[in-house]
PDB file of C-alpha atoms in Angstrom:
ATOM      1  CA  MET A  22      18.234 126.154 119.110  1.00 76.00           C
ATOM      2  CA  PRO A  23      17.559 129.900 119.562  1.00 93.00           C
ATOM      3  CA  TRP A  24      18.634 131.299 122.915  1.00 94.00           C
ATOM      4  CA  VAL A  25      18.696 134.497 124.916  1.00 95.00           C
ATOM      5  CA  ARG A  26      20.577 135.376 128.111  1.00 95.00           C
ATOM      6  CA  PHE A  27      19.011 137.402 130.912  1.00 96.00           C
ATOM      7  CA  HIS A  28      20.945 138.917 133.783  1.00 96.00           C
ATOM      8  CA  SER A  29      19.600 138.462 137.323  1.00 95.00           C
ATOM      9  CA  LEU A  30      20.297 141.940 138.635  1.00 95.00           C
ATOM     10  CA  PRO A  31      20.404 145.472 137.220  1.00 93.00           C
ATOM     11  CA  GLU A  32      23.634 146.586 135.555  1.00 88.00           C
ATOM     12  CA  SER A  33      24.696 142.935 135.212  1.00 88.00           C
ATOM     13  CA  LYS A  34      25.586 142.662 138.887  1.00 92.00           C
ATOM     14  CA  ARG A  35      26.437 139.034 139.540  1.00 93.00           C
ATOM     15  CA  TYR A  36      25.578 138.347 143.203  1.00 95.00           C
ATOM     16  CA  ALA A  37      22.805 139.580 145.471  1.00 95.00           C
ATOM     17  CA  GLU A  38      23.991 141.252 148.665  1.00 95.00           C
ATOM     18  CA  ASP A  39      20.732 141.675 150.566  1.00 96.00           C
ATOM     19  CA  GLU A  40      17.149 140.439 150.658  1.00 97.00           C
ATOM     20  CA  SER A  41      15.883 143.157 148.324  1.00 97.00           C
ATOM     21  CA  GLU A  42      18.360 142.019 145.674  1.00 97.00           C
ATOM     22  CA  TYR A  43      17.410 138.352 146.225  1.00 97.00           C
ATOM     23  CA  ALA A  44      13.811 139.415 145.620  1.00 98.00           C
ATOM     24  CA  VAL A  45      14.857 140.886 142.239  1.00 97.00           C
ATOM     25  CA  VAL A  46      16.767 137.722 141.311  1.00 98.00           C
ATOM     26  CA  LEU A  47      13.840 135.437 142.159  1.00 98.00           C
ATOM     27  CA  GLU A  48      11.350 137.750 140.444  1.00 98.00           C
ATOM     28  CA  ARG A  49      13.354 137.669 137.206  1.00 97.00           C
ATOM     29  CA  TYR A  50      13.874 133.890 137.295  1.00 98.00           C
ATOM     30  CA  ASN A  51      10.204 133.247 138.076  1.00 98.00           C
ATOM     31  CA  THR A  52       8.882 135.728 135.493  1.00 98.00           C
ATOM     32  CA  VAL A  53      10.733 133.947 132.694  1.00 97.00           C
ATOM     33  CA  LEU A  54       9.880 130.490 134.068  1.00 98.00           C
ATOM     34  CA  ASP A  55       6.190 131.493 134.215  1.00 97.00           C
ATOM     35  CA  ALA A  56       6.316 132.648 130.592  1.00 96.00           C
ATOM     36  CA  LEU A  57       7.880 129.347 129.562  1.00 97.00           C
ATOM     37  CA  PHE A  58       5.990 126.810 131.672  1.00 98.00           C
ATOM     38  CA  ALA A  59       2.796 128.233 133.245  1.00 95.00           C
ATOM     39  CA  GLY A  60       0.183 125.480 133.497  1.00 94.00           C
ATOM     40  CA  ALA A  61       2.587 122.732 132.450  1.00 97.00           C
ATOM     41  CA  ASP A  62       4.752 120.084 134.061  1.00 98.00           C
ATOM     42  CA  VAL A  63       8.508 120.608 134.078  1.00 98.00           C
ATOM     43  CA  HIS A  64      11.576 118.474 134.610  1.00 97.00           C
ATOM     44  CA  VAL A  65      14.089 119.950 137.045  1.00 97.00           C
ATOM     45  CA  ILE A  66      17.389 118.298 136.144  1.00 96.00           C
ATOM     46  CA  THR A  67      20.212 118.541 138.651  1.00 94.00           C
ATOM     47  CA  PRO A  68      23.766 117.250 138.075  1.00 94.00           C
ATOM     48  CA  LEU A  69      26.158 115.750 140.584  1.00 92.00           C
ATOM     49  CA  TRP A  70      29.819 115.621 139.485  1.00 91.00           C
ATOM     50  CA  THR A  71      32.092 112.896 140.870  1.00 90.00           C
ATOM     51  CA  THR A  72      35.159 110.817 140.052  1.00 89.00           C
ATOM     52  CA  GLU A  73      33.170 107.637 140.728  1.00 88.00           C
ATOM     53  CA  ALA A  74      31.055 105.754 138.179  1.00 88.00           C
ATOM     54  CA  GLU A  75      28.498 104.896 140.861  1.00 88.00           C
ATOM     55  CA  VAL A  76      26.155 107.401 142.461  1.00 87.00           C
ATOM     56  CA  PRO A  77      27.592 108.164 145.914  1.00 82.00           C
ATOM     57  CA  SER A  78      25.719 106.364 148.678  1.00 78.00           C
ATOM     58  CA  SER A  79      25.266 109.686 150.467  1.00 75.00           C
ATOM     59  CA  GLN A  80      22.971 110.846 147.632  1.00 68.00           C
ATOM     60  CA  PRO A  81      19.298 109.984 147.631  1.00 66.00           C
ATOM     61  CA  VAL A  82      18.451 107.822 144.633  1.00 63.00           C
ATOM     62  CA  THR A  83      15.074 109.516 144.247  1.00 74.00           C
ATOM     63  CA  GLY A  84      14.919 111.041 140.818  1.00 88.00           C
ATOM     64  CA  TYR A  85      18.101 109.369 139.586  1.00 89.00           C
ATOM     65  CA  TRP A  86      18.051 109.471 135.789  1.00 90.00           C
ATOM     66  CA  GLN A  87      21.437 108.505 134.380  1.00 92.00           C
ATOM     67  CA  SER A  88      25.199 108.831 134.707  1.00 93.00           C
ATOM     68  CA  LEU A  89      27.533 110.081 132.007  1.00 93.00           C
ATOM     69  CA  LEU A  90      31.266 109.651 131.636  1.00 92.00           C
ATOM     70  CA  VAL A  91      32.330 113.231 130.944  1.00 90.00           C
ATOM     71  CA  GLU A  92      36.120 112.982 131.059  1.00 83.00           C
ATOM     72  CA  ASP A  93      37.548 109.613 130.037  1.00 82.00           C
ATOM     73  CA  ASP A  94      41.113 109.225 131.222  1.00 81.00           C
ATOM     74  CA  PRO A  95      43.240 106.056 131.260  1.00 85.00           C
ATOM     75  CA  ASP A  96      43.882 106.746 134.942  1.00 85.00           C
ATOM     76  CA  PRO A  97      40.630 106.068 136.849  1.00 79.00           C
ATOM     77  CA  GLU A  98      41.505 108.748 139.392  1.00 81.00           C
ATOM     78  CA  PHE A  99      41.141 111.398 136.681  1.00 85.00           C
ATOM     79  CA  ARG A 100      37.821 110.272 135.213  1.00 89.00           C
ATOM     80  CA  THR A 101      34.839 112.549 135.719  1.00 92.00           C
ATOM     81  CA  TYR A 102      31.216 111.447 135.856  1.00 92.00           C
ATOM     82  CA  CYS A 103      28.044 113.480 135.834  1.00 94.00           C
ATOM     83  CA  HIS A 104      25.108 111.835 137.615  1.00 94.00           C
ATOM     84  CA  LEU A 105      21.803 113.382 136.571  1.00 94.00           C
ATOM     85  CA  PHE A 106      18.707 113.556 138.746  1.00 93.00           C
ATOM     86  CA  ALA A 107      15.376 114.574 137.213  1.00 94.00           C
ATOM     87  CA  ALA A 108      12.221 115.485 139.067  1.00 94.00           C
ATOM     88  CA  ARG A 109       8.949 116.046 137.268  1.00 95.00           C
ATOM     89  CA  GLN A 110       6.537 118.488 138.848  1.00 96.00           C
ATOM     90  CA  PRO A 111       3.813 120.945 137.899  1.00 98.00           C
ATOM     91  CA  TRP A 112       5.277 124.392 137.393  1.00 98.00           C
ATOM     92  CA  ARG A 113       4.031 127.057 139.750  1.00 96.00           C
ATOM     93  CA  ARG A 114       5.708 130.329 140.583  1.00 96.00           C
ATOM     94  CA  GLY A 115       8.033 129.998 143.574  1.00 96.00           C
ATOM     95  CA  CYS A 116       8.066 126.179 143.632  1.00 96.00           C
ATOM     96  CA  ILE A 117      11.855 125.996 143.273  1.00 97.00           C
ATOM     97  CA  ASP A 118      12.847 129.285 144.906  1.00 97.00           C
ATOM     98  CA  GLU A 119      15.168 127.584 147.400  1.00 96.00           C
ATOM     99  CA  LEU A 120      17.055 125.903 144.542  1.00 96.00           C
ATOM    100  CA  LEU A 121      17.124 129.128 142.510  1.00 97.00           C
ATOM    101  CA  ARG A 122      18.578 131.004 145.468  1.00 97.00           C
ATOM    102  CA  ASP A 123      21.304 128.351 145.850  1.00 97.00           C
ATOM    103  CA  ILE A 124      22.050 128.731 142.140  1.00 97.00           C
ATOM    104  CA  ALA A 125      22.227 132.519 142.483  1.00 97.00           C
ATOM    105  CA  ASP A 126      24.751 132.035 145.293  1.00 97.00           C
ATOM    106  CA  ASP A 127      26.788 129.554 143.177  1.00 96.00           C
ATOM    107  CA  LYS A 128      26.136 126.741 145.686  1.00 95.00           C
ATOM    108  CA  VAL A 129      24.544 124.652 142.909  1.00 93.00           C
ATOM    109  CA  ALA A 130      25.374 124.716 139.201  1.00 94.00           C
ATOM    110  CA  GLY A 131      24.302 123.029 136.003  1.00 95.00           C
ATOM    111  CA  VAL A 132      20.569 122.861 136.752  1.00 97.00           C
ATOM    112  CA  LEU A 133      18.157 122.747 133.816  1.00 97.00           C
ATOM    113  CA  ILE A 134      14.412 123.346 133.927  1.00 98.00           C
ATOM    114  CA  THR A 135      12.629 122.081 130.838  1.00 98.00           C
ATOM    115  CA  ASP A 136       9.193 121.220 129.568  1.00 97.00           C
ATOM    116  CA  THR A 137       8.462 117.501 129.335  1.00 96.00           C
ATOM    117  CA  ARG A 138       9.190 117.472 125.587  1.00 95.00           C
ATOM    118  CA  MET A 139      12.457 119.385 126.125  1.00 94.00           C
ATOM    119  CA  GLN A 140      11.559 122.073 123.605  1.00 95.00           C
ATOM    120  CA  ARG A 141      12.207 124.939 125.999  1.00 97.00           C
ATOM    121  CA  VAL A 142      15.072 124.985 128.486  1.00 98.00           C
ATOM    122  CA  HIS A 143      15.835 127.424 131.285  1.00 98.00           C
ATOM    123  CA  HIS A 144      19.425 127.200 132.555  1.00 98.00           C
ATOM    124  CA  PRO A 145      19.852 129.463 135.580  1.00 98.00           C
ATOM    125  CA  TYR A 146      23.342 130.297 136.820  1.00 97.00           C
ATOM    126  CA  ASP A 147      24.907 132.754 139.253  1.00 95.00           C
ATOM    127  CA  GLY A 148      24.304 136.052 137.515  1.00 94.00           C
ATOM    128  CA  GLY A 149      21.489 135.144 135.146  1.00 96.00           C
ATOM    129  CA  ALA A 150      19.883 132.512 132.975  1.00 97.00           C
ATOM    130  CA  ASP A 151      20.256 131.178 129.453  1.00 97.00           C
ATOM    131  CA  VAL A 152      16.892 130.428 127.876  1.00 97.00           C
ATOM    132  CA  PHE A 153      16.605 128.107 124.900  1.00 97.00           C
ATOM    133  CA  LEU A 154      13.384 128.380 122.924  1.00 97.00           C
ATOM    134  CA  ALA A 155      11.653 126.435 120.169  1.00 95.00           C
ATOM    135  CA  THR A 156      11.754 129.193 117.519  1.00 95.00           C
ATOM    136  CA  CYS A 157      13.566 132.424 116.748  1.00 96.00           C
ATOM    137  CA  GLU A 158      10.236 134.260 116.869  1.00 97.00           C
ATOM    138  CA  GLU A 159       9.563 132.987 120.384  1.00 96.00           C
ATOM    139  CA  ARG A 160      13.082 133.989 121.432  1.00 96.00           C
ATOM    140  CA  ASP A 161      12.620 137.475 119.962  1.00 96.00           C
ATOM    141  CA  ARG A 162       9.322 138.006 121.795  1.00 96.00           C
ATOM    142  CA  MET A 163      10.882 136.891 125.087  1.00 96.00           C
ATOM    143  CA  ARG A 164      13.989 139.031 124.499  1.00 95.00           C
ATOM    144  CA  ASP A 165      11.951 142.115 123.619  1.00 96.00           C
ATOM    145  CA  ARG A 166       9.589 141.669 126.607  1.00 96.00           C
ATOM    146  CA  HIS A 167      12.551 141.769 129.007  1.00 96.00           C
ATOM    147  CA  ALA A 168      15.022 143.929 127.087  1.00 94.00           C
ATOM    148  CA  GLU A 169      16.136 145.717 130.266  1.00 94.00           C
ATOM    149  CA  TRP A 170      17.504 142.396 131.593  1.00 95.00           C
ATOM    150  CA  LEU A 171      19.833 141.823 128.616  1.00 93.00           C
ATOM    151  CA  SER A 172      23.583 142.261 128.558  1.00 80.00           C
ATOM    152  CA  ARG A 173      24.811 145.430 126.920  1.00 75.00           C
ATOM    153  CA  HIS A 174      27.610 143.421 125.282  1.00 67.00           C
ATOM    154  CA  LEU A 175      27.122 142.988 121.519  1.00 63.00           C
ATOM    155  CA  SER A 176      27.387 139.179 121.762  1.00 60.00           C
ATOM    156  CA  GLY A 177      24.550 139.055 124.290  1.00 57.00           C
ATOM    157  CA  LEU A 178      26.801 137.469 126.902  1.00 61.00           C
TER     158      LEU A 178
END
């Protein structure tokens, strides 16, 4: 699947330090999300990592999708599970800004925003976003449209 990585702040700065920088971070996230999903429904998939096979009772079960055994260890105390929650909603600019800000601050990780057919995926993280697209041509158009947000590293990372 073709992908491109965009950085959230100029000069690849990782974390926002004031409201003007948060505005840049949210503008970049939302600009790419608009290009990917405007007028469509999206799934916002959020992971919860635990050492328990069951979803913790402190978590709301709304949107629960599935649980995965990520690290299988003979000792149950060292097993790791990923519980996935998926919420379907119409995409509109700003609708997940609170979540995106938590991601930018590294309070939440592993979130995926995808179209309902899972052909395009936006994976925001603290410092940027990886965007997976349906074709190389689509990736190239997106990359070229926002070239100033790319890493200067040859690998694109």
